GROMACS .gro file of C-alpha atoms in nm:
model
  395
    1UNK     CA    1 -17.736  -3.349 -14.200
    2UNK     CA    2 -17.677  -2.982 -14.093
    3UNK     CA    3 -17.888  -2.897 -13.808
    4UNK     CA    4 -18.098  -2.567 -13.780
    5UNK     CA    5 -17.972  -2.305 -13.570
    6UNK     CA    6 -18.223  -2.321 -13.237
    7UNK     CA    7 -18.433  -1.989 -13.249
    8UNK     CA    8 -18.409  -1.754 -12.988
    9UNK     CA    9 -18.547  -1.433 -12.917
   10UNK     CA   10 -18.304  -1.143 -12.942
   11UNK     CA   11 -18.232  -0.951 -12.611
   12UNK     CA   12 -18.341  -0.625 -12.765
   13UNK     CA   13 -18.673  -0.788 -12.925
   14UNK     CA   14 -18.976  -0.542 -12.996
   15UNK     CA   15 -19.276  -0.655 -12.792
   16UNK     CA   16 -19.524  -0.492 -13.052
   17UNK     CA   17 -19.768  -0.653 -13.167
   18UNK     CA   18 -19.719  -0.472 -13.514
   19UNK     CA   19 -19.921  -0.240 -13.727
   20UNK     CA   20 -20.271  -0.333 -13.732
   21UNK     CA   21 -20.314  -0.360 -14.109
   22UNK     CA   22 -20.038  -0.567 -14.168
   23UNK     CA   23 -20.052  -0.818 -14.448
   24UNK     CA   24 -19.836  -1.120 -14.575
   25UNK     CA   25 -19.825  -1.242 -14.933
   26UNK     CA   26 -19.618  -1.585 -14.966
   27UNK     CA   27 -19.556  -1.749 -15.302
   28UNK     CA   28 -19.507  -2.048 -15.459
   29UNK     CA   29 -19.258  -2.243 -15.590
   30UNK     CA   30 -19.300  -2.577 -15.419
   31UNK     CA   31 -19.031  -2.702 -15.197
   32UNK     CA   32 -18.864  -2.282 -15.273
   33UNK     CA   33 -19.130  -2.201 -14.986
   34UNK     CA   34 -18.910  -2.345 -14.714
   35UNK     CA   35 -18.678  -1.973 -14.776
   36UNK     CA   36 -19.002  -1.788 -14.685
   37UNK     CA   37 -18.959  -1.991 -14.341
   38UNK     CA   38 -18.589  -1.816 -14.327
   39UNK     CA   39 -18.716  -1.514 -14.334
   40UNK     CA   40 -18.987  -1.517 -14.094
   41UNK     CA   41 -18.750  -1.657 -13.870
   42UNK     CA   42 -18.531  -1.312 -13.858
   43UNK     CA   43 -18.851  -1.141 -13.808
   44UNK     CA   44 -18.954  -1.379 -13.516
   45UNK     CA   45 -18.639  -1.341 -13.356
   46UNK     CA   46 -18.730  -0.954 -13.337
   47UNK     CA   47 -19.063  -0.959 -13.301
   48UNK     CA   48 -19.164  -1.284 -13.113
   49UNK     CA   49 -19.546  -1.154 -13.023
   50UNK     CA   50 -19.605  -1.039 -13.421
   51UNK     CA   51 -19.951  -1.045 -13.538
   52UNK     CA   52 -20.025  -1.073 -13.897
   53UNK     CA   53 -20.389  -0.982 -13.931
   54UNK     CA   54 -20.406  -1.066 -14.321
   55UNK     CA   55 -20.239  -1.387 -14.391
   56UNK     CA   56 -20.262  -1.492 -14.798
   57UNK     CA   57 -20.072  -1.761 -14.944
   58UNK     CA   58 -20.081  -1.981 -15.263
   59UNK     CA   59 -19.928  -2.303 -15.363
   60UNK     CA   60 -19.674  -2.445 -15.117
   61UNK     CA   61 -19.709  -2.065 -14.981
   62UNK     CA   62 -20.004  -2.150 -14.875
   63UNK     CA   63 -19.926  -2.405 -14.628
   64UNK     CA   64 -19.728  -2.188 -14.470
   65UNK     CA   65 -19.980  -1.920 -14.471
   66UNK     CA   66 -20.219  -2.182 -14.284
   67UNK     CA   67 -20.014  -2.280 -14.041
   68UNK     CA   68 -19.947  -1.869 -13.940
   69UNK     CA   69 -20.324  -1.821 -13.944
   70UNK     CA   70 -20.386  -2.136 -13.816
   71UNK     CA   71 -20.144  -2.153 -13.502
   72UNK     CA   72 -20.277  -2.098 -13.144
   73UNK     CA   73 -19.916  -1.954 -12.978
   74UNK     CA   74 -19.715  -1.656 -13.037
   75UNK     CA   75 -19.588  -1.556 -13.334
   76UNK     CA   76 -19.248  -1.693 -13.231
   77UNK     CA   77 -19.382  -2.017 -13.137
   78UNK     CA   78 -19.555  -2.051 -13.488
   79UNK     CA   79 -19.256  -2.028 -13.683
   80UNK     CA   80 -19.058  -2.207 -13.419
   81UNK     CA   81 -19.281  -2.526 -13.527
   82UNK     CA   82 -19.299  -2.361 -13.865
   83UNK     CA   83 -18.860  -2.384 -13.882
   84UNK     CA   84 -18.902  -2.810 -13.725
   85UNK     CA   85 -19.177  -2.880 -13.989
   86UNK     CA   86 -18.968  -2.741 -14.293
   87UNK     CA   87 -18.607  -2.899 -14.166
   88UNK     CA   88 -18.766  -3.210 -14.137
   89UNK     CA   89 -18.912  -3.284 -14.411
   90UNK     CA   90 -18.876  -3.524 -14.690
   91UNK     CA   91 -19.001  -3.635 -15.012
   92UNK     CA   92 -19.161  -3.949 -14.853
   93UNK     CA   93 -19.369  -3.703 -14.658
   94UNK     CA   94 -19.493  -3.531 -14.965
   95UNK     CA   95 -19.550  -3.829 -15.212
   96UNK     CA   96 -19.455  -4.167 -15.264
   97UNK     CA   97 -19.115  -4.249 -15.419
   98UNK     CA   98 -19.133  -4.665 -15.366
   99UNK     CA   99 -19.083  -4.803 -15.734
  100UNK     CA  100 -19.393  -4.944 -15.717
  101UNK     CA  101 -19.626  -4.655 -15.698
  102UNK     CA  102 -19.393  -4.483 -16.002
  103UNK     CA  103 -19.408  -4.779 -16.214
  104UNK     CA  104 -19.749  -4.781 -16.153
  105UNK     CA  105 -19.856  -4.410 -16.249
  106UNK     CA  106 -19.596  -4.424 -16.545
  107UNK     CA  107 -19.766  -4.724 -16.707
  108UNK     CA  108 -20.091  -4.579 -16.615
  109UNK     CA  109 -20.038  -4.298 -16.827
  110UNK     CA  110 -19.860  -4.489 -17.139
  111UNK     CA  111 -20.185  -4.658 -17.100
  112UNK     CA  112 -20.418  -4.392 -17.140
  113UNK     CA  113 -20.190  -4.187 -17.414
  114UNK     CA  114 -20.238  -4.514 -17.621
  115UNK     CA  115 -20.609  -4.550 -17.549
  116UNK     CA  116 -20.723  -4.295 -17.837
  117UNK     CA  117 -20.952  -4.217 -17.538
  118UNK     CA  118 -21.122  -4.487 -17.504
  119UNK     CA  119 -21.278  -4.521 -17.163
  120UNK     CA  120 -20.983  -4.614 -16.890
  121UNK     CA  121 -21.041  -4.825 -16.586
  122UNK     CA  122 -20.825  -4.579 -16.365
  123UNK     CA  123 -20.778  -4.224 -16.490
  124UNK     CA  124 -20.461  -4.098 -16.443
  125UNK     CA  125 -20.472  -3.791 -16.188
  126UNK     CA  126 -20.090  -3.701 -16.150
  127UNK     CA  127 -19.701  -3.844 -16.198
  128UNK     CA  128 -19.719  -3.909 -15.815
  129UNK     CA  129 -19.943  -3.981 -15.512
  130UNK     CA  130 -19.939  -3.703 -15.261
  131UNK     CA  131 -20.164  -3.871 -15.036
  132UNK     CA  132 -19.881  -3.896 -14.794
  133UNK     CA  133 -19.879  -3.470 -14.835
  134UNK     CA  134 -20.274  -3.495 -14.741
  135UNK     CA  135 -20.182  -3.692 -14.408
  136UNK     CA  136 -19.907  -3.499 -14.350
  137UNK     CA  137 -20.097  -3.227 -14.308
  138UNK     CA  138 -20.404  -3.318 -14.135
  139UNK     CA  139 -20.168  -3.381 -13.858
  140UNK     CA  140 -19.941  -3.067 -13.882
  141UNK     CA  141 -20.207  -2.838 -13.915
  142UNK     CA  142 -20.451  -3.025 -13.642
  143UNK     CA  143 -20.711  -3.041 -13.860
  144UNK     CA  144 -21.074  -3.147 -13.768
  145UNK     CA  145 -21.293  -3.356 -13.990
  146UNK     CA  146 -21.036  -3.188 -14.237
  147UNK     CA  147 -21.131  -2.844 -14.091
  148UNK     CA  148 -20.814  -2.600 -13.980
  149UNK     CA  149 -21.034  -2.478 -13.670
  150UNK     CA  150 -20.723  -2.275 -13.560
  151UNK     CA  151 -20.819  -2.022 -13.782
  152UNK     CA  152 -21.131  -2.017 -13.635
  153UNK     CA  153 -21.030  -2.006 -13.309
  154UNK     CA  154 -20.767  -1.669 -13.385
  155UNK     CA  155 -21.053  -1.481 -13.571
  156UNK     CA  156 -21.256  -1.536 -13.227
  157UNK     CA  157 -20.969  -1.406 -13.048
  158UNK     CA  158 -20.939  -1.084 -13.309
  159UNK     CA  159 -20.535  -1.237 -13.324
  160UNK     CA  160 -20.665  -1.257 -13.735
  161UNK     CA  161 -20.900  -0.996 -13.933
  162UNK     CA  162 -20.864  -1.254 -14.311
  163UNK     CA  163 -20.652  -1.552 -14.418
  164UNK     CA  164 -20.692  -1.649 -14.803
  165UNK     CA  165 -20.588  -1.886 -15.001
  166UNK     CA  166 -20.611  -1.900 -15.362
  167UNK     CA  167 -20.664  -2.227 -15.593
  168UNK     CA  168 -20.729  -2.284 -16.008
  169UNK     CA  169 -21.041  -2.425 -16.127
  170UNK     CA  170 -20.991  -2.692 -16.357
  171UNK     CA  171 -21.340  -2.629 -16.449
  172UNK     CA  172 -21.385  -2.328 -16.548
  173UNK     CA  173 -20.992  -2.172 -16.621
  174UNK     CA  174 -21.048  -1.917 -16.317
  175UNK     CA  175 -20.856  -1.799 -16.029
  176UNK     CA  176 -21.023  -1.873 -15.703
  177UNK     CA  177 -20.951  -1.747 -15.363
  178UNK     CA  178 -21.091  -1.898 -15.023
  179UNK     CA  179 -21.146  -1.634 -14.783
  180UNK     CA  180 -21.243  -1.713 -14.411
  181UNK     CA  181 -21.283  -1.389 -14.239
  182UNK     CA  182 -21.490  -1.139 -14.031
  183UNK     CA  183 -21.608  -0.853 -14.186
  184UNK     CA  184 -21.471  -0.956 -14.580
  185UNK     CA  185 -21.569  -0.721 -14.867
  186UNK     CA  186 -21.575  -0.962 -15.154
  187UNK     CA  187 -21.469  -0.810 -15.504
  188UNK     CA  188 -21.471  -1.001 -15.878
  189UNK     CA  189 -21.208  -0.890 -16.138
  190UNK     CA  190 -21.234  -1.062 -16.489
  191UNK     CA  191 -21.084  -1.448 -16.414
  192UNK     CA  192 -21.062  -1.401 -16.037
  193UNK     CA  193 -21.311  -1.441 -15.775
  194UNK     CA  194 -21.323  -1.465 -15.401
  195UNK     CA  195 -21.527  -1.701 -15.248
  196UNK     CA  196 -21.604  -1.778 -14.845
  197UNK     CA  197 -21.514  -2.092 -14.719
  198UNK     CA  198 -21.422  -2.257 -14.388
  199UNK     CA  199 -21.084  -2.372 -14.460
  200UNK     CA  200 -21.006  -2.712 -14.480
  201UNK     CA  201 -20.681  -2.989 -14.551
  202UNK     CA  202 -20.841  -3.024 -14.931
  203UNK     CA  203 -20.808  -2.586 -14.998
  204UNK     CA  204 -20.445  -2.629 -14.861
  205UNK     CA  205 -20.337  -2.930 -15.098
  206UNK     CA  206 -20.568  -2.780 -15.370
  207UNK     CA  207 -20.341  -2.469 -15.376
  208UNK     CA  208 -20.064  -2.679 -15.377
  209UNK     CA  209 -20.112  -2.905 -15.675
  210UNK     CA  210 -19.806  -2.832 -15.906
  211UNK     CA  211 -20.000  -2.893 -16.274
  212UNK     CA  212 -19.976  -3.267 -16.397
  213UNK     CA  213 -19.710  -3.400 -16.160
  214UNK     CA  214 -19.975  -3.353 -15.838
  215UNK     CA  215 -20.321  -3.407 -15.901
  216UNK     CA  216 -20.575  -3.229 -15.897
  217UNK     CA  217 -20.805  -3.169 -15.565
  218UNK     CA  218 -21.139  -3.188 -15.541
  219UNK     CA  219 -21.323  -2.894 -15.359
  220UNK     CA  220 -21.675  -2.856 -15.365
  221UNK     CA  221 -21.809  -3.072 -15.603
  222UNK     CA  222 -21.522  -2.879 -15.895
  223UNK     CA  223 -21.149  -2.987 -15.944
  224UNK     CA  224 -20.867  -2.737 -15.828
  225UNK     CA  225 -20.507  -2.735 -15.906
  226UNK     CA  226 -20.232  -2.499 -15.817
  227UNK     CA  227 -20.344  -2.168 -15.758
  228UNK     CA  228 -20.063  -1.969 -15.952
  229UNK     CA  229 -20.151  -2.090 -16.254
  230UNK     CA  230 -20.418  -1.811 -16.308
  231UNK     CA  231 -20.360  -1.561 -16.057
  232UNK     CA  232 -20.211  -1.315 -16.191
  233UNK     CA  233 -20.219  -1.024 -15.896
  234UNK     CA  234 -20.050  -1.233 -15.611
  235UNK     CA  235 -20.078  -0.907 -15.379
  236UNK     CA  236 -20.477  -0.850 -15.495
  237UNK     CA  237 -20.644  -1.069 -15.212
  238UNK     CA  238 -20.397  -0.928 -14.958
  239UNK     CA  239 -20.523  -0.550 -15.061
  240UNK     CA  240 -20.865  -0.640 -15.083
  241UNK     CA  241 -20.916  -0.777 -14.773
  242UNK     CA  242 -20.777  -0.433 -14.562
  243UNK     CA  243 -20.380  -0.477 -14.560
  244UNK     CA  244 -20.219  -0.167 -14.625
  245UNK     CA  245 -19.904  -0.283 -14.562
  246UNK     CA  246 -19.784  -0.532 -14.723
  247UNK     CA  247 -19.476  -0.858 -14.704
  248UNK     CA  248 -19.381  -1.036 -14.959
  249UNK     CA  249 -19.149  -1.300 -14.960
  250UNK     CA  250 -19.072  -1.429 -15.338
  251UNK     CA  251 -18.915  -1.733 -15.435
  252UNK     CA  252 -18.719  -1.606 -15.731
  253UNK     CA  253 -18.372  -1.479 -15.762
  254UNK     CA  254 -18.314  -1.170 -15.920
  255UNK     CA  255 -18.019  -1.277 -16.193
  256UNK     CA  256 -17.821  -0.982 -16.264
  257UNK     CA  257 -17.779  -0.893 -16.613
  258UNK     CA  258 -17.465  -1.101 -16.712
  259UNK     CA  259 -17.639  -1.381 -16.518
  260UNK     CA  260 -17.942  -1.416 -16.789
  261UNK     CA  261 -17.725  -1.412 -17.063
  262UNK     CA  262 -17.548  -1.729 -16.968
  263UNK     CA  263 -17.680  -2.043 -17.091
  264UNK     CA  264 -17.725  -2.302 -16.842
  265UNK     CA  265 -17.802  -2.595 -17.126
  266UNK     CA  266 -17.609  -2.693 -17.430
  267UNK     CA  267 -17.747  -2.845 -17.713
  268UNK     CA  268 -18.132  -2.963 -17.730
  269UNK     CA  269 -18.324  -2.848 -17.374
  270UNK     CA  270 -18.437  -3.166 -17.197
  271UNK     CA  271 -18.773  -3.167 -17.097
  272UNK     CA  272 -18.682  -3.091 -16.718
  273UNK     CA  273 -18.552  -2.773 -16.881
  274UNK     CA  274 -18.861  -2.648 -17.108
  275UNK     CA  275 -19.087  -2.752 -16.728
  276UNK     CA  276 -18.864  -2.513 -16.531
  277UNK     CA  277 -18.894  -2.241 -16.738
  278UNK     CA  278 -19.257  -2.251 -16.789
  279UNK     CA  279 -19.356  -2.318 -16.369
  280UNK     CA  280 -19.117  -2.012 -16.321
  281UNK     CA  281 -19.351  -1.852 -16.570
  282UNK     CA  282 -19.603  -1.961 -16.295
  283UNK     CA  283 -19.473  -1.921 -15.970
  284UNK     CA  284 -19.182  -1.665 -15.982
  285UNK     CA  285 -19.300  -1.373 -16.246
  286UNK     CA  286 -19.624  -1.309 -16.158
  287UNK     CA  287 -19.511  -1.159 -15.809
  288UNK     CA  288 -19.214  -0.941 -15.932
  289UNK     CA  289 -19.499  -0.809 -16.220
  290UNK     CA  290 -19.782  -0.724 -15.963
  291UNK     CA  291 -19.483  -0.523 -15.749
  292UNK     CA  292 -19.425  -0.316 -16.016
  293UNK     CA  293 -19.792  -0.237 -16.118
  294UNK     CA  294 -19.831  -0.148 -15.716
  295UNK     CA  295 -19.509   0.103 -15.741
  296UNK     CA  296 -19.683   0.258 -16.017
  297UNK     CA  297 -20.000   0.322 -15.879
  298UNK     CA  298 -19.827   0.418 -15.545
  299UNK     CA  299 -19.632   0.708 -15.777
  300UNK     CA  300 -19.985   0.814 -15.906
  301UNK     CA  301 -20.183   0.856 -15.597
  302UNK     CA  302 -19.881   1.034 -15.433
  303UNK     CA  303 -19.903   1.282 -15.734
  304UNK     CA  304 -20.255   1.322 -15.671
  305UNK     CA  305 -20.407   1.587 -15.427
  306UNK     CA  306 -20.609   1.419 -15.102
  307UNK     CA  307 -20.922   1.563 -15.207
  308UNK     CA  308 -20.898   1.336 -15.546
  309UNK     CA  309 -20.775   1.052 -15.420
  310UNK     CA  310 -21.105   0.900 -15.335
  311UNK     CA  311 -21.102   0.565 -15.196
  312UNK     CA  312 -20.737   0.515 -15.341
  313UNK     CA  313 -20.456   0.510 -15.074
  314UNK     CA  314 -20.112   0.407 -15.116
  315UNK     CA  315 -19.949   0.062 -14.984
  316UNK     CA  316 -19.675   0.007 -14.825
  317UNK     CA  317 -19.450  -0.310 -14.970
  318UNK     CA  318 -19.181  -0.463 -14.832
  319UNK     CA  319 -19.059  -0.755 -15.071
  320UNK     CA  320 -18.758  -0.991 -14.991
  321UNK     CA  321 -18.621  -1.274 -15.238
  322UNK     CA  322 -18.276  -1.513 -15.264
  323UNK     CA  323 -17.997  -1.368 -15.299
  324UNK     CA  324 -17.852  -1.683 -15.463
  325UNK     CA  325 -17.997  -1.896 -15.736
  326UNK     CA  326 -18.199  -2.212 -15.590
  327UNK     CA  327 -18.227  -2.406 -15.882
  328UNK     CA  328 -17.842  -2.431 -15.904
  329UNK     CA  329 -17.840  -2.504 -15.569
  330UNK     CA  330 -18.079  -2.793 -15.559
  331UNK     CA  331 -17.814  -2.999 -15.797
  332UNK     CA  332 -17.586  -3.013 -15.532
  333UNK     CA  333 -17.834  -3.206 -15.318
  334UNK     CA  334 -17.967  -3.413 -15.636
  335UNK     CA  335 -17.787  -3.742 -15.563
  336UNK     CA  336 -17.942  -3.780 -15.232
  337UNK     CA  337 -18.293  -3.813 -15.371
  338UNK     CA  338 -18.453  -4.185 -15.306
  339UNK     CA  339 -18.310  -4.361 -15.590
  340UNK     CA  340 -18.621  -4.476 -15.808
  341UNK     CA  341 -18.731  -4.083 -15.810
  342UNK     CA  342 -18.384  -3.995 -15.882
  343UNK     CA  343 -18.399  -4.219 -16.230
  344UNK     CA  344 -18.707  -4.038 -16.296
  345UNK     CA  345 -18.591  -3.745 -16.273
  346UNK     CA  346 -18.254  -3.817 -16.433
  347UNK     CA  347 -18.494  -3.944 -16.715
  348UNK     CA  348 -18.650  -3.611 -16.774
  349UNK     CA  349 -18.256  -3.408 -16.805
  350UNK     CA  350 -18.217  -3.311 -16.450
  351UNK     CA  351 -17.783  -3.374 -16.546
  352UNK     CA  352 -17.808  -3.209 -16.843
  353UNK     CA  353 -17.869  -2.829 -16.695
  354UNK     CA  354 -17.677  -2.630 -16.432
  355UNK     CA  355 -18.005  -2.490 -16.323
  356UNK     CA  356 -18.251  -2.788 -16.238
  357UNK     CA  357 -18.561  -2.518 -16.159
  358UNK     CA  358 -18.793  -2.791 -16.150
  359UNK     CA  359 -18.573  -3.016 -15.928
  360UNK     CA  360 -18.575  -2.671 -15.698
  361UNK     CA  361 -18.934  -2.702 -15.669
  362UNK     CA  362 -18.986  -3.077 -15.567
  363UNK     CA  363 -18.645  -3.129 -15.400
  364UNK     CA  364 -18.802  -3.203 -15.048
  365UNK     CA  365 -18.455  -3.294 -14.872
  366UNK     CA  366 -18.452  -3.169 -14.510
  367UNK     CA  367 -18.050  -3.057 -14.654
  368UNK     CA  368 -18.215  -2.853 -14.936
  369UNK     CA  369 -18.456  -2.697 -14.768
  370UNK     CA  370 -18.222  -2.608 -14.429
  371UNK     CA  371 -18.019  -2.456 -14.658
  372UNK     CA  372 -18.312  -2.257 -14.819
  373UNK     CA  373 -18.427  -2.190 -14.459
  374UNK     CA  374 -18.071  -2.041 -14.357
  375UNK     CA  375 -18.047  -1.832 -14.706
  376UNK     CA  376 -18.376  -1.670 -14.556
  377UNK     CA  377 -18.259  -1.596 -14.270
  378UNK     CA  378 -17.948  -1.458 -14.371
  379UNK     CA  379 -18.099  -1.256 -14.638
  380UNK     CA  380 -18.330  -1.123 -14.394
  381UNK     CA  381 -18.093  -1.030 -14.136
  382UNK     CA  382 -17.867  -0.838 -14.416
  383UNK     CA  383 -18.179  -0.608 -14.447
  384UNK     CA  384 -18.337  -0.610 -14.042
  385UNK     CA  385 -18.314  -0.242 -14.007
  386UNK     CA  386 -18.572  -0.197 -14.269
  387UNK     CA  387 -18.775  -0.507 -14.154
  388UNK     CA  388 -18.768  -0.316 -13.819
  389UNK     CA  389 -18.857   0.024 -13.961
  390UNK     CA  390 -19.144  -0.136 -14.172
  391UNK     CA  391 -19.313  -0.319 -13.895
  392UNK     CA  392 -19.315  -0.011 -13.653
  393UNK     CA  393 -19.609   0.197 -13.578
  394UNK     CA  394 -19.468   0.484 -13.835
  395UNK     CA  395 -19.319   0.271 -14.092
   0.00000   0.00000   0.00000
């Protein structure tokens, strides 16, 4: 097992405390969030006493979002623990692998596809149990009764102006975000809607329920699952709540040209294939879509003069992603799965393409994701003099 590199703060690090309406937008894309961890390592390294004033996050993104807004220490000392948390990992800390508890849930739904719908004993609420995810992070996160009362504590201390986190009603198809906050200016749009909350464990694994294969949460008396499913303006909440400048760390590589055209299955697509391409549909596009629509409107208001620009100003956005595919990477660490998941997965075609994108997102091997973590960092590093320019008091 490759160790991380220990992370130190650079000799010529920046003791600014940043611009003060900074705002971070982190993705999802399942175990993919551990290269956001990279990349806030770079920025660490530069800027250990960092304060992120609007922290937003959904799915896996979202527990990394809590523990920022959550953390008591330094910026440095939060992703510090962030970088041990993330190279440690493992599936067995995320759900249960024992054959047991996937015979179980497999039979449990062959049971209830044959049951015409009859009434069922035990519903079926997901292909695994993440109740070892819900532990997990009730201890990571030091939460209270459930409650992350870090968060609390840092908007006492004006370290944190917002942190939100956005879920998808099961209910009633809509995008939800959690917002804990001083001074928040809620704001509807047609299938999104903001909602204030004291932030708790459930919000966290509610955001991070990948559809079907983790179940669904339930928050206030509703069920929640992944919140990428329906949101689609990832840097909306971020913008709404006062950041007017703007990082966001995607999960997605940006194939060149020659790269799409290859195939990466032969013959029929195996299920794991036709899953990959529709959660990239959920957790990769949506980000690299809103970016655009921002650069747009940015290119408007700048052609407008002051006097007409009303309450519209432009944002600044900083976006870094891979510079390397992570689905082809995660089949070189496929064989070290626990070996009843790995027949599962095997099952559903994982072999059968060069591009496992859903093995990428539930691939929690502490070799994966240290991998993922240094392809952050590196990526970052390759582009610190505009990290550095962005984060100064001109930008």
């Amino acid at each position: 097992m490759t160790p991380l590199q220990p992370l130190e703060v650079r000799p010529d690090a920046s003791r600014s405390t940043g611009p003060a309406d900074l705002g971070i937008v982190m993705s999802g894309g399942g175990a993919r969030a551990a290269y956001q961890v990279g990349f806030l390592r770079c920025v660490a390294r530069r800027f250990p006493e960092l304060r992120i004033p609007y922290v937003t996050g959904v799915s896996a993104g979202a527990i990394n979002a809590a523990h920022l807004a959550s953390h008591h220490g330094t910026f440095f000392q939060a992703i510090q623990e962030l970088s041990e948390l993330w190279g440690n990992l493992t599936v067995q800390d995320v759900f249960r692998t024992d054959a047991r508890s996937l015979a179980m849930n497999a039979v449990r739904w062959l049971r209830q596809l044959s049951s015409g719908g009859s009434a069922s004993p035990k519903l079926v609420r997901g292909l695994v149990d993440t109740e070892p995810l819900r532990d997990y992070l009730t201890e990571v996160l030091h939460g209270v009764d459930g409650e992350l009362t870090g968060v609390r504590h840092n908007l006492d201390a004006g370290r944190l102006k917002a942190v939100a986190i956005s879920g998808t009603s099961y209910s009633t198809g809509r995008s939800v975000t959690w917002i804990q906050g001083r001074d928040v200016k809620l704001w509807e749009r047609p299938g999104r809607m903001p909602r204030l909350a004291t932030l708790t464990v459930e919000h966290i694994m509610a955001s991070a329920a990948l559809p079907l294969f983790f179940p669904a949460v339930e928050v206030e008396s509703a069920w929640y699952g992944d919140g990428s499913i329906r949101l689609v303006a990832p840097l909306s909440p971020a913008i709404h709540l006062g950041a007017r400048r703007i990082i966001a760390i995607s999960t997605r590589y940006a194939a060149s040209r020659t790269e799409e055209q290859e195939q990466t299955v032969y013959g029929y697509p195996p299920p794991v294939q036709v899953m990959g391409i529709l959660l990239n549909s959920i957790f990769l596009d949506l980000l690299d879509h809103d970016a655009v629509r921002l650069d747009r409107l940015n290119r408007l208001i700048a052609g407008l003069p002051v006097e007409q620009r009303g309450d519209l100003n432009p944002i600044k956005l900083l976006t870094l992603r891979p510079s390397a595919d992570l689905g082809k990477m995660a089949s070189r660490y496929e064989a070290e799965l626990p070996r009843s998941f790995r027949f599962l997965t095997r099952g559903l075609g994982t072999t059968q393409t060069r591009s496992p994108d859903f093995l990428s997102l539930i691939l929690f091997h502490p070799d994966y994701l240290r991998s993922l973590i240094d392809m952050g960092e590196q990526d970052a590093e390759s582009r610190a003099a505009e990290i550095e320019a962005f984060l100064s008091a001109e930008g």
